Coordinates of C-alpha atoms in Angstrom, one line a residue:
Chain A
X1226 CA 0.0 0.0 0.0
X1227 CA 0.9 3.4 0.3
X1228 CA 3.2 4.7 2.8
X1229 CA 3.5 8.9 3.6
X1230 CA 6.3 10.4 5.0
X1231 CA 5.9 14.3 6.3
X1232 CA 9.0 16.1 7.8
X1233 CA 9.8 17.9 10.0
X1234 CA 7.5 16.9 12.8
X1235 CA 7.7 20.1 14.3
X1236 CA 8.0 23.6 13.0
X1237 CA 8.8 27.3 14.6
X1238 CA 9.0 30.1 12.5
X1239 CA 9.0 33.8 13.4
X1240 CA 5.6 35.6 12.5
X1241 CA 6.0 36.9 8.9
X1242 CA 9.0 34.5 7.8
X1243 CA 7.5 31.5 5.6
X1244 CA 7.1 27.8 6.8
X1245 CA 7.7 24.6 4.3
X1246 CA 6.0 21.3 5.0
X1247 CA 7.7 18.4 2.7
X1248 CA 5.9 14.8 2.1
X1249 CA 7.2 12.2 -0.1
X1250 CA 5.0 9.4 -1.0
X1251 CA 5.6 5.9 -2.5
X1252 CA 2.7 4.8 -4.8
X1253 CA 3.1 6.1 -8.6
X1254 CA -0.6 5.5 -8.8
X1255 CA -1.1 8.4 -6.3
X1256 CA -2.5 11.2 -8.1
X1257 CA -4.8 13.4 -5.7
X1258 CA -2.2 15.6 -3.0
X1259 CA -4.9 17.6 -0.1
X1260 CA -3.4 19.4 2.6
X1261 CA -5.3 19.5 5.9
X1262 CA -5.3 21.8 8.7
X1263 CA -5.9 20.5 12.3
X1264 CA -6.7 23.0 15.0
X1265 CA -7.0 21.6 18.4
X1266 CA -10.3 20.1 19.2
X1267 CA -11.7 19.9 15.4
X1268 CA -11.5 18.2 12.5
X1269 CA -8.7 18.3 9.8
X1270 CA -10.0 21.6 7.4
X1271 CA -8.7 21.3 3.7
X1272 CA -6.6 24.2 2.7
X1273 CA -5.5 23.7 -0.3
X1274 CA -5.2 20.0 -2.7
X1275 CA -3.3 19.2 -5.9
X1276 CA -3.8 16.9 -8.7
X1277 CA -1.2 15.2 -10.1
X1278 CA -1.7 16.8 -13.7
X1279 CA -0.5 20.5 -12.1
X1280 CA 2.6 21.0 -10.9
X1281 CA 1.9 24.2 -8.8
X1282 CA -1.0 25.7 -7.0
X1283 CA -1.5 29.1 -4.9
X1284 CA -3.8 30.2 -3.0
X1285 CA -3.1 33.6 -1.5
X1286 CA -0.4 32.6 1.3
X1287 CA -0.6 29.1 1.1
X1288 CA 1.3 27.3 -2.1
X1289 CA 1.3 23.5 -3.0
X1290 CA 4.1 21.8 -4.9
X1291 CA 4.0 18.4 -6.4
X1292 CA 7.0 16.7 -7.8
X1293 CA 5.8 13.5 -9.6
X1294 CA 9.1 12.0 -10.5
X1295 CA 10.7 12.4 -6.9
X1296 CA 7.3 11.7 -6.0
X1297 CA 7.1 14.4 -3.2
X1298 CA 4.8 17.7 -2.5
X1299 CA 5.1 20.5 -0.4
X1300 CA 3.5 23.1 1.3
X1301 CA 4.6 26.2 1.4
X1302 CA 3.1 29.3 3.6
X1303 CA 4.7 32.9 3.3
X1304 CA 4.2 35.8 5.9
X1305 CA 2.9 33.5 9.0
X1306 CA 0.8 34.5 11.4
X1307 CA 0.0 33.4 14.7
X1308 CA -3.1 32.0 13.4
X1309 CA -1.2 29.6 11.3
X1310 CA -0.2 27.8 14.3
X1311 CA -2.0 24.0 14.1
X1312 CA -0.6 20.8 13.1
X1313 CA -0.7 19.7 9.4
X1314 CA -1.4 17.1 7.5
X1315 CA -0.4 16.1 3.7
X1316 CA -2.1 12.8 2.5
X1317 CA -2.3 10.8 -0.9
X1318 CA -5.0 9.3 -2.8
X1319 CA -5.4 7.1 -5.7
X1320 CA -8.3 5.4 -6.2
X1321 CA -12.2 6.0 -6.0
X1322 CA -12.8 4.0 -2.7
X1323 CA -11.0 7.6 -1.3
X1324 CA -8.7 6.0 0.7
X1325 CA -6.7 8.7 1.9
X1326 CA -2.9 7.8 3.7
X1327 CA -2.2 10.5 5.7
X1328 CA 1.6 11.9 7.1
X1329 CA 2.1 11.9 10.6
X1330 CA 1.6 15.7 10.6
X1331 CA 3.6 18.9 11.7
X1332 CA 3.2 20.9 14.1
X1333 CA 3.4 25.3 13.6
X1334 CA 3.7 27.3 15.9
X1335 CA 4.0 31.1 14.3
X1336 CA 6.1 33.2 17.5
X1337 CA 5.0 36.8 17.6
Chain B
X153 CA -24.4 24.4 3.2
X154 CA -24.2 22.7 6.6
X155 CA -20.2 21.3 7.2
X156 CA -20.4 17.5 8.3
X157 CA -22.0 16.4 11.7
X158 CA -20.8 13.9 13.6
X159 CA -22.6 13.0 17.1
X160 CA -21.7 12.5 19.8
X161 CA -18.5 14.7 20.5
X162 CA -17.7 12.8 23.6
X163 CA -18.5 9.6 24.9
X164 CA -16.7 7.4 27.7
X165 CA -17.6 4.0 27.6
X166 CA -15.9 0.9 29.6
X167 CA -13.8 -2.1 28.3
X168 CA -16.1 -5.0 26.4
X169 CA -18.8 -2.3 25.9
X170 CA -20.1 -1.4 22.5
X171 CA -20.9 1.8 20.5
X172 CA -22.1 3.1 17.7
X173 CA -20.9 6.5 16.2
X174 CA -23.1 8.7 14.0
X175 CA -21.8 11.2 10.9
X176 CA -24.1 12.9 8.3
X177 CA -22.5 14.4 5.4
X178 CA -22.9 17.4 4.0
X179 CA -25.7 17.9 1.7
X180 CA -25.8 15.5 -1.4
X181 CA -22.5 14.0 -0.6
X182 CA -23.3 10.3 -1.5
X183 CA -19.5 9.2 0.4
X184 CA -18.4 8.5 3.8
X185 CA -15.2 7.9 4.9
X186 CA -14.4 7.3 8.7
X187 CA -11.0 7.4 10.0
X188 CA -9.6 6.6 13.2
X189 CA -7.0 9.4 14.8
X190 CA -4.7 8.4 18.0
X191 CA -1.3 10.3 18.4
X192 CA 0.5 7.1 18.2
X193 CA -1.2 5.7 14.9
X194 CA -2.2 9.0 13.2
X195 CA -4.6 9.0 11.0
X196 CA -5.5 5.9 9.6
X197 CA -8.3 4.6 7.6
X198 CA -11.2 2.6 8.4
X199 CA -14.1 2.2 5.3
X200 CA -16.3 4.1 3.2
X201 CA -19.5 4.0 2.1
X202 CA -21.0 5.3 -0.8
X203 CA -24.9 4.5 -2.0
X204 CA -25.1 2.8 1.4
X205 CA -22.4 -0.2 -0.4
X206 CA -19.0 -0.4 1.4
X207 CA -16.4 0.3 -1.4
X208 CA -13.7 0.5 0.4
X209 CA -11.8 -0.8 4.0
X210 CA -9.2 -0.5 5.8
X211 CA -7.0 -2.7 8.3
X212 CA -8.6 -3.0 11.1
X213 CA -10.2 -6.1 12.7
X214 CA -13.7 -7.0 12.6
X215 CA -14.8 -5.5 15.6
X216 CA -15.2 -2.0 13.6
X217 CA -18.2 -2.5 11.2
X218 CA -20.3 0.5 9.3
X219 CA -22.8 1.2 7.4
X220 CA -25.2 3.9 5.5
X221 CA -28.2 4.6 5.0
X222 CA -30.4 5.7 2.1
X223 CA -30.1 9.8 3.0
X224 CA -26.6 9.0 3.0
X225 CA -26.0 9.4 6.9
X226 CA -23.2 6.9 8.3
X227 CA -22.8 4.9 11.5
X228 CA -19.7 3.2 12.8
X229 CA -19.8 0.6 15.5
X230 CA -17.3 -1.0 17.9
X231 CA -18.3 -3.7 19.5
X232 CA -16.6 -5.3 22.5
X233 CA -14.4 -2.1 23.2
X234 CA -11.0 -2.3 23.8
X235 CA -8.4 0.9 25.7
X236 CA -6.7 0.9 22.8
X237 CA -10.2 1.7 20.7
X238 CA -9.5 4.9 22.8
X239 CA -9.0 8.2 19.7
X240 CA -11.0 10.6 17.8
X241 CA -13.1 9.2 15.4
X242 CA -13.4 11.1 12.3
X243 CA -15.9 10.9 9.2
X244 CA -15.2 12.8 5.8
X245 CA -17.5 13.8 3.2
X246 CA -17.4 13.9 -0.4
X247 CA -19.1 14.6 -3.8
X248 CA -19.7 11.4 -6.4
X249 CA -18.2 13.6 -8.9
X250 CA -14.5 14.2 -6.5
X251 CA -12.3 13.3 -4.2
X252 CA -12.1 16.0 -2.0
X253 CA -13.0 15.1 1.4
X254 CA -14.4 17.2 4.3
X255 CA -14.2 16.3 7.9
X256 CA -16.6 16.3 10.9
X257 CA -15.5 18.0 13.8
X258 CA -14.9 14.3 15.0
X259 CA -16.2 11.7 18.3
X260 CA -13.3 11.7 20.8
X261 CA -14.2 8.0 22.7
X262 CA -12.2 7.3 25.9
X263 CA -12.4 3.4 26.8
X264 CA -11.7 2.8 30.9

């Protein structure tokens, strides 16, 4: 089956400066990338997803790479905010019975 | 539209119990995906139902069984509990037509 790696485990970045969240992924059949958001006490929020015909999405702050060769994604978030701070998940799908493998998740914290 | 509900939030049940979970998706969603959470395990996968048909299952033993019903709501059940059954259960909704997936706030279940 799949297996999803997600580094690093933790993250700290000053408010403003960016954070990058890397996942690498071992099933070529993968071809759907999400990016959840988990706040604590909720569910995992979607913030942004990729496809594994783009290459590159944006969305505002929040940017998604997806590198089909290497077979890893990442996500990238310029000028953090405090509100940033969660613990996020990248996971991989490949098949219509959406099975998603999820990464063991990082946790932001954005320092004032 | 309405996000996905899942009821109850909390429940605290003892060892050899059982219980049944409940998720309804968000509004002509046809899929539901439930997913056990545990900070040791992650998130992992446990079925999902679309068209109240399971298409799709995880690893987990028979103990966790599911099913849907016709206005596409979702139960999960665990029967002869287990402390390790202790996590956040989570159920995620999504469209016939993608894969994206939207998540419930979640039923954290503590087994004494």
């Amino acid at each position: 089956g799949e297996n999803v790696e997600q580094h690093p485990s933790t993250l700290s970045v000053q408010e403003g400066d960016s954070a990058v969240i890397k996942c690498t992924y071992s099933d070529s059949a993968s071809n759907y990338f999400p990016w959840y958001k988990q706040e604590l006490g909720k569910g995992p929020q979607l913030i942004i997803d990729i496809r594994s015909n783009v290459g590159e999405k944006k969305d505002q702050r929040i940017a998604v790479t997806l590198n089909k060769t290497a077979k890893h994604f990442s996500l990238h978030i310029t000028e953090t905010q405090p509100e940033d701070s969660a613990v996020y998940f990248c996971a991989a799908s490949h098949n219509t019975g959406n099975q998603f493998y999820f990464g063991t998740g990082t946790s932001l914290t954005v320092i004032p | 539209k309405a996000g996905v509900t899942q009821t109850p939030r909390y429940l605290i049940k003892t060892r050899g119990q059982q219980v049944t979970l409940s998720c309804s998706p968000i509004s002509g969603h046809r899929s539901v995906s439930w997913y056990q959470q545990t900070p040791g395990q992650g998130l992992q996968f446990l079925f999902e139902y679309f068209s109240e048909t399971q298409r799709n299952k995880g690893n987990f033993p028979g103990r966790f069984s599911g099913r849907q019903f016709s206005n596409s709501r979702s139960e999960m059940n665990v029967s002869t509990l287990e402390l390790g059954d202790s996590a956040l259960y989570l159920c995620a909704s999504s469209s016939e037509y993608t894969d994206t997936q939207y998540f419930g706030p979640g039923t954290r279940l503590t087994v004494l």
